Amino acid sequence: MLLAASVLVTGLLQWAGLPAALLLGPLAAAVLVQTAGGAVKVPRAAMMVAQAIVGCLIARSITSAIIGGFASHWALFLGVVGVSIGASAGIGWIMSRLGIVSGTTAVWGMLPGAATAMMLMAEEYGADFRLVAFMQYLRVVLVAAAASVVALVFVHGGASRFASGYFPAIHLQDLAATAAVAVVGGALGLASRIPAGVMLGPLALGAVLNVLGWVRIELPPVVLIASYAAIGWNTGLRFTRDVLAAAARALPQTLGATALLMAFCGFVAWMLVVLVHVDPLTAYLATSPGGVDAAAIIAASTKVDTPFVMALQTLRVIVVLALGPRLARWVAGTLNPAKRQTEPAEPLDLGDLD
């Protein structure tokens, strides 16, 4: 049922010309199947492979131009990342302070990037683990959908179909080198024990080898399609009945807070357009507070400045991983201890998507 629904929804989205249909179709199908009572789970190994492939996809877009661009705009990038993380933490703090979401749950739920780390930290701090999961993945879904609509408006149709077809000629030597990058980089990232390490390892290793010209990353369309589907399924299947029931009371406020954060990031994108003369779609994708993998997929399927998008998104992931948990602890520490939620939440398997 999940496969059939994914093919149907993806076909409809591609027919409508929506960018990232290969990601959003399986995601929407997974939400429908899961909420209808379907018991499906993406194997951990499949998710690790998909994340490693997306890491290689991002690495393929990183060239010497992106390094030069970061060197030229490092202050701008740091400023954009700083204000977006500060805004998300501030919105979460206000939600908790006003009692919209009890305890420190909102603080953990609103921080963008490194979703797994945020949820594990939330569990340690006594926040509602299920509601944090809902807030994190709801934002990923809304940002991916909004970014696709923005892409549709600005490019007048997505480039979700592969220009050379679904089964182009494959360079076996390059494919073998790419597989080696994915395996070695993924193993290093997994050994580092950092969130999203399976994706960031191949990204870092592949980017270095790509910039040096030692490896040409080869990713067949069918491999990318399977990876998009796995990531979409993993996100959509997080929306279980238990998670939705736990989040039902806070759904309007959570939607409002997420929309506010997206609007703020949209304003930052508009400032990039005005001050730095970045094209609107590139600016929006670069500043969108969703997952870096979704941004990579949408950027790869549209005509944007992919190096600029991935430089800003990757930098935000690094900053969130380094400072996000400490920032969340500090913000949560300013709340009234009497209002903190200490009821234990039943753990849920949230997968590996960050």
Coordinates of C-alpha atoms in Angstrom, one line a residue:
M1 CA 0.0 0.0 0.0
L2 CA 2.8 2.4 0.8
L3 CA 4.6 1.7 -2.5
A4 CA 1.4 2.1 -4.5
A5 CA 0.4 5.3 -2.7
S6 CA 3.9 6.7 -3.1
V7 CA 3.8 6.1 -6.9
L8 CA 0.3 7.6 -7.2
V9 CA 1.0 10.8 -5.1
T10 CA 4.5 11.3 -6.7
G11 CA 3.0 11.0 -10.2
L12 CA 0.3 13.6 -9.4
L13 CA 2.9 16.0 -8.0
Q14 CA 5.2 15.5 -11.0
W15 CA 2.2 16.1 -13.3
A16 CA 1.6 19.3 -11.4
G17 CA 5.2 20.3 -12.0
L18 CA 6.0 20.5 -8.3
P19 CA 9.7 20.5 -7.4
A20 CA 10.9 17.7 -5.1
A21 CA 7.9 15.6 -6.0
L22 CA 10.1 12.5 -5.6
L23 CA 10.6 13.5 -1.9
L24 CA 7.2 14.9 -1.1
G25 CA 5.2 12.1 -2.7
P26 CA 6.5 9.3 -0.6
L27 CA 6.4 11.6 2.5
A28 CA 2.7 12.3 2.0
A29 CA 1.9 8.6 1.2
A30 CA 3.7 7.6 4.4
V31 CA 1.6 10.0 6.5
L32 CA -1.6 8.6 5.0
V33 CA -0.6 5.0 5.5
Q34 CA 0.7 5.6 9.1
T35 CA -2.3 7.5 10.3
A36 CA -4.6 4.8 8.7
G37 CA -3.0 2.2 10.9
G38 CA -0.4 0.8 8.6
A39 CA 2.6 -0.7 10.5
V40 CA 5.6 0.1 8.3
K41 CA 9.1 1.0 9.3
V42 CA 12.1 2.0 7.2
P43 CA 15.0 -0.2 8.1
R44 CA 17.8 1.6 9.8
A45 CA 20.3 0.3 7.2
A46 CA 18.2 1.7 4.4
M47 CA 18.1 5.1 6.1
M48 CA 21.8 5.1 6.6
V49 CA 22.4 4.3 2.9
A50 CA 20.0 7.1 1.9
Q51 CA 21.6 9.7 4.1
A52 CA 25.1 8.7 2.8
I53 CA 23.8 9.1 -0.8
V54 CA 22.3 12.5 0.0
G55 CA 25.7 13.5 1.5
C56 CA 27.3 12.5 -1.8
L57 CA 24.7 14.5 -3.6
I58 CA 25.5 17.6 -1.6
A59 CA 29.3 17.0 -2.0
R60 CA 28.8 16.9 -5.8
S61 CA 27.6 20.5 -5.7
I62 CA 30.5 21.7 -3.6
T63 CA 33.3 23.0 -5.7
S64 CA 36.1 25.5 -5.4
A65 CA 33.5 28.1 -6.1
I66 CA 31.6 27.4 -2.9
I67 CA 34.8 27.7 -0.9
G68 CA 35.5 31.0 -2.4
G69 CA 31.9 32.1 -1.9
F70 CA 32.1 31.2 1.8
A71 CA 35.4 33.0 2.2
S72 CA 33.9 36.1 0.6
H73 CA 30.6 36.0 2.6
W74 CA 31.6 34.2 5.9
A75 CA 30.4 37.1 8.0
L76 CA 27.1 37.2 6.2
F77 CA 26.6 33.4 6.6
L78 CA 27.4 33.5 10.3
G79 CA 25.0 36.4 10.8
V80 CA 22.1 34.6 8.9
V81 CA 22.7 31.4 10.9
G82 CA 22.9 33.3 14.2
V83 CA 19.7 35.2 13.7
S84 CA 17.8 32.1 12.5
I85 CA 18.9 30.0 15.5
G86 CA 18.2 32.9 17.9
A87 CA 14.7 33.4 16.4
S88 CA 13.8 29.7 16.8
A89 CA 15.0 29.6 20.4
G90 CA 13.2 32.8 21.1
I91 CA 9.9 31.6 19.7
G92 CA 10.2 28.4 21.7
W93 CA 11.0 30.3 24.9
I94 CA 7.9 32.5 24.4
M95 CA 5.7 29.5 23.8
S96 CA 6.9 27.9 27.0
R97 CA 6.8 31.2 29.0
L98 CA 3.2 31.8 28.0
G99 CA 2.2 28.2 28.8
I100 CA 1.2 27.4 25.2
V101 CA 3.3 24.3 25.4
S102 CA 4.1 23.1 28.9
G103 CA 7.6 23.0 30.3
T104 CA 10.7 23.2 28.0
T105 CA 9.2 21.2 25.1
A106 CA 8.8 24.2 22.8
V107 CA 12.4 25.2 23.1
W108 CA 13.6 21.8 22.0
G109 CA 11.0 21.5 19.3
M110 CA 11.7 24.8 17.6
L111 CA 15.5 24.6 17.2
P112 CA 16.2 23.9 13.5
G113 CA 18.5 21.1 12.4
A114 CA 20.0 18.2 14.3
A115 CA 16.5 17.0 15.2
T116 CA 17.7 13.7 16.8
A117 CA 20.0 15.5 19.1
M118 CA 17.3 18.0 20.1
M119 CA 14.9 15.2 20.9
L120 CA 17.5 13.2 22.9
M121 CA 18.4 16.3 24.9
A122 CA 14.7 17.0 25.4
E123 CA 14.2 13.6 26.9
E124 CA 17.0 14.1 29.3
Y125 CA 15.6 17.5 30.4
G126 CA 12.1 16.0 31.1
A127 CA 10.3 17.6 28.2
D128 CA 7.5 15.8 26.3
F129 CA 9.5 13.6 23.9
R130 CA 6.6 12.9 21.6
L131 CA 5.6 16.5 21.2
V132 CA 9.2 17.5 20.4
A133 CA 9.2 14.8 17.7
F134 CA 5.9 16.2 16.3
M135 CA 7.2 19.8 16.3
Q136 CA 10.5 18.8 14.6
Y137 CA 9.0 16.7 11.8
L138 CA 6.0 19.0 11.3
R139 CA 8.5 21.8 10.5
V140 CA 10.4 19.6 8.2
V141 CA 7.2 18.8 6.3
L142 CA 5.9 22.4 6.1
V143 CA 9.3 23.8 5.1
A144 CA 9.8 21.2 2.4
A145 CA 6.2 21.9 1.0
A146 CA 6.6 25.7 1.2
A147 CA 10.0 25.6 -0.5
S148 CA 8.6 23.4 -3.3
V149 CA 5.7 25.9 -3.8
V150 CA 8.2 28.8 -3.8
A151 CA 10.3 27.0 -6.4
L152 CA 7.3 26.3 -8.5
V153 CA 6.4 30.1 -8.5
F154 CA 9.9 31.3 -9.3
V155 CA 10.9 28.7 -11.9
H156 CA 7.5 28.1 -13.4
G157 CA 7.7 24.4 -13.0
G158 CA 10.1 22.0 -11.4
A159 CA 13.0 20.1 -12.9
S160 CA 12.1 17.0 -11.0
R161 CA 12.6 14.8 -14.1
F162 CA 16.1 13.9 -14.9
A163 CA 17.4 15.6 -18.0
S164 CA 19.2 12.5 -19.2
G165 CA 16.4 10.1 -18.4
Y166 CA 16.1 7.6 -15.6
F167 CA 18.6 5.1 -17.0
P168 CA 21.5 7.1 -18.5
A169 CA 24.9 5.6 -19.3
I170 CA 26.9 4.9 -16.1
H171 CA 30.6 5.4 -15.6
L172 CA 31.5 2.3 -13.5
Q173 CA 34.8 3.7 -12.3
D174 CA 33.2 6.9 -11.0
L175 CA 30.3 4.9 -9.5
A176 CA 32.7 2.7 -7.6
A177 CA 34.6 5.7 -6.3
T178 CA 31.3 7.3 -5.2
A179 CA 30.3 4.1 -3.4
A180 CA 33.7 4.1 -1.7
V181 CA 33.2 7.7 -0.6
A182 CA 29.7 6.8 0.8
V183 CA 30.9 3.8 2.7
V184 CA 34.1 5.3 4.1
G185 CA 32.5 8.7 4.8
G186 CA 29.5 7.1 6.4
A187 CA 31.6 4.8 8.6
L188 CA 33.6 7.8 9.8
G189 CA 30.5 9.8 10.4
L190 CA 28.9 6.9 12.3
A191 CA 32.1 6.4 14.4
S192 CA 32.1 10.1 15.3
R193 CA 28.7 9.6 17.0
I194 CA 27.4 13.0 15.9
P195 CA 23.8 13.4 14.7
A196 CA 23.6 13.1 10.9
G197 CA 27.2 11.8 10.9
V198 CA 26.2 9.2 8.2
M199 CA 25.3 12.1 5.9
L200 CA 28.0 14.6 7.0
G201 CA 30.8 12.1 6.7
P202 CA 30.3 11.4 3.0
L203 CA 29.5 15.1 2.5
A204 CA 32.9 16.2 4.0
L205 CA 35.0 13.5 2.4
G206 CA 33.2 13.8 -1.0
A207 CA 33.5 17.6 -1.0
V208 CA 37.2 17.5 -0.4
L209 CA 37.9 14.9 -3.1
N210 CA 35.5 16.7 -5.5
V211 CA 37.2 20.1 -5.0
L212 CA 40.6 18.5 -5.5
G213 CA 39.4 16.8 -8.6
W214 CA 40.3 13.4 -7.4
V215 CA 36.8 11.9 -7.6
R216 CA 33.9 12.6 -9.9
I217 CA 30.7 11.7 -8.0
E218 CA 28.4 9.5 -10.0
L219 CA 24.8 9.1 -8.7
P220 CA 22.4 7.2 -11.0
P221 CA 18.8 8.5 -11.0
V222 CA 17.3 5.3 -9.7
V223 CA 19.6 5.5 -6.7
L224 CA 18.6 9.0 -6.0
I225 CA 14.9 8.2 -6.4
A226 CA 15.2 5.3 -3.9
S227 CA 17.1 7.6 -1.5
Y228 CA 14.4 10.3 -1.8
A229 CA 11.7 7.8 -1.1
A230 CA 13.4 6.4 2.0
I231 CA 13.9 9.9 3.4
G232 CA 10.3 10.8 2.6
W233 CA 9.0 7.6 4.2
N234 CA 11.1 8.0 7.3
T235 CA 9.8 11.5 7.9
G236 CA 6.1 10.7 7.1
L237 CA 6.1 7.6 9.2
R238 CA 7.0 9.6 12.3
F239 CA 3.4 11.0 12.3
T240 CA 1.9 8.1 14.3
R241 CA -1.4 8.2 16.0
D242 CA 0.3 8.5 19.4
V243 CA 2.3 11.5 18.3
L244 CA -0.7 13.2 16.7
A245 CA -2.8 12.6 19.8
A246 CA -0.2 14.0 22.0
A247 CA 0.1 17.1 19.8
A248 CA -3.6 17.6 19.1
R249 CA -4.1 20.3 21.8
A250 CA -1.0 22.3 20.7
L251 CA -1.5 21.9 17.0
P252 CA -2.8 25.4 16.2
Q253 CA -0.1 27.0 18.3
T254 CA 2.6 24.8 16.8
L255 CA 1.4 25.6 13.3
G256 CA 1.4 29.3 14.2
A257 CA 4.9 29.2 15.7
T258 CA 6.3 27.3 12.8
A259 CA 4.7 29.7 10.3
L260 CA 6.2 32.6 12.3
L261 CA 9.7 31.1 12.1
M262 CA 9.2 30.4 8.4
A263 CA 8.1 34.0 7.9
F264 CA 11.1 35.3 9.8
C265 CA 13.4 33.2 7.7
G266 CA 11.6 34.4 4.6
F267 CA 12.3 38.0 5.7
V268 CA 16.0 37.1 6.1
A269 CA 15.8 35.7 2.6
W270 CA 14.3 38.9 1.3
M271 CA 17.1 40.9 3.0
L272 CA 19.6 38.7 1.1
V273 CA 17.8 39.5 -2.2
V274 CA 17.9 43.2 -1.5
L275 CA 21.3 43.6 0.1
V276 CA 23.4 40.9 -1.6
H277 CA 21.4 40.5 -4.8
V278 CA 20.9 36.8 -4.4
D279 CA 18.0 35.4 -6.5
P280 CA 14.8 34.8 -4.5
L281 CA 14.7 31.0 -4.7
T282 CA 18.3 30.6 -3.7
A283 CA 17.9 32.9 -0.8
Y284 CA 14.7 31.2 0.4
L285 CA 16.2 27.7 0.2
A286 CA 19.4 28.8 1.9
T287 CA 17.5 30.3 4.9
S288 CA 14.6 27.8 5.2
P289 CA 14.5 26.3 8.7
G290 CA 14.0 22.7 7.5
G291 CA 16.4 19.7 7.0
V292 CA 19.5 20.1 5.0
D293 CA 18.7 16.9 3.1
A294 CA 15.3 18.3 1.9
A295 CA 17.0 21.6 0.9
A296 CA 19.6 19.6 -1.1
I297 CA 16.9 17.6 -2.9
I298 CA 14.9 20.7 -3.8
A299 CA 18.0 22.6 -4.8
A300 CA 19.2 19.8 -7.0
S301 CA 15.8 19.8 -8.8
T302 CA 15.6 23.5 -9.5
K303 CA 17.8 26.1 -11.1
V304 CA 19.4 27.8 -8.1
D305 CA 22.9 28.6 -6.8
T306 CA 23.3 25.2 -5.1
P307 CA 26.8 26.0 -3.6
F308 CA 25.3 29.1 -1.8
V309 CA 22.3 27.1 -0.5
M310 CA 24.4 24.2 0.7
A311 CA 27.1 26.4 2.3
L312 CA 24.5 28.2 4.4
Q313 CA 22.5 25.1 5.3
T314 CA 25.6 23.1 6.1
L315 CA 27.0 25.8 8.3
R316 CA 23.8 26.0 10.2
V317 CA 23.8 22.3 10.9
I318 CA 27.4 22.6 12.2
V319 CA 26.5 25.5 14.4
V320 CA 23.4 23.8 15.8
L321 CA 25.3 20.7 16.5
A322 CA 28.0 22.6 18.3
L323 CA 25.9 25.2 20.2
G324 CA 22.2 24.2 19.9
P325 CA 22.0 21.9 23.0
R326 CA 23.9 24.4 25.1
L327 CA 21.7 27.3 23.9
A328 CA 18.5 25.2 24.6
R329 CA 19.7 24.4 28.1
W330 CA 20.4 28.0 28.8
V331 CA 17.1 29.2 27.5
A332 CA 15.2 26.4 29.3
G333 CA 17.1 27.3 32.5
T334 CA 15.5 30.8 32.4
L335 CA 12.0 29.3 32.7
N336 CA 10.2 28.9 36.0
P337 CA 11.3 25.5 37.4
A338 CA 7.9 25.0 38.7
K339 CA 6.5 25.0 35.2
R340 CA 8.8 22.4 33.8
Q341 CA 7.2 19.2 32.7
T342 CA 8.8 16.2 34.4
E343 CA 6.4 13.5 33.5
P344 CA 8.3 10.7 31.7
A345 CA 7.3 10.2 28.1
E346 CA 7.3 6.8 26.4
P347 CA 10.2 6.7 24.0
L348 CA 9.5 6.4 20.3
D349 CA 11.8 5.2 17.5
L350 CA 12.4 8.4 15.6
G351 CA 14.8 7.1 13.0
D352 CA 17.9 8.9 11.8
L353 CA 16.6 11.9 9.8
D354 CA 18.0 15.2 11.1

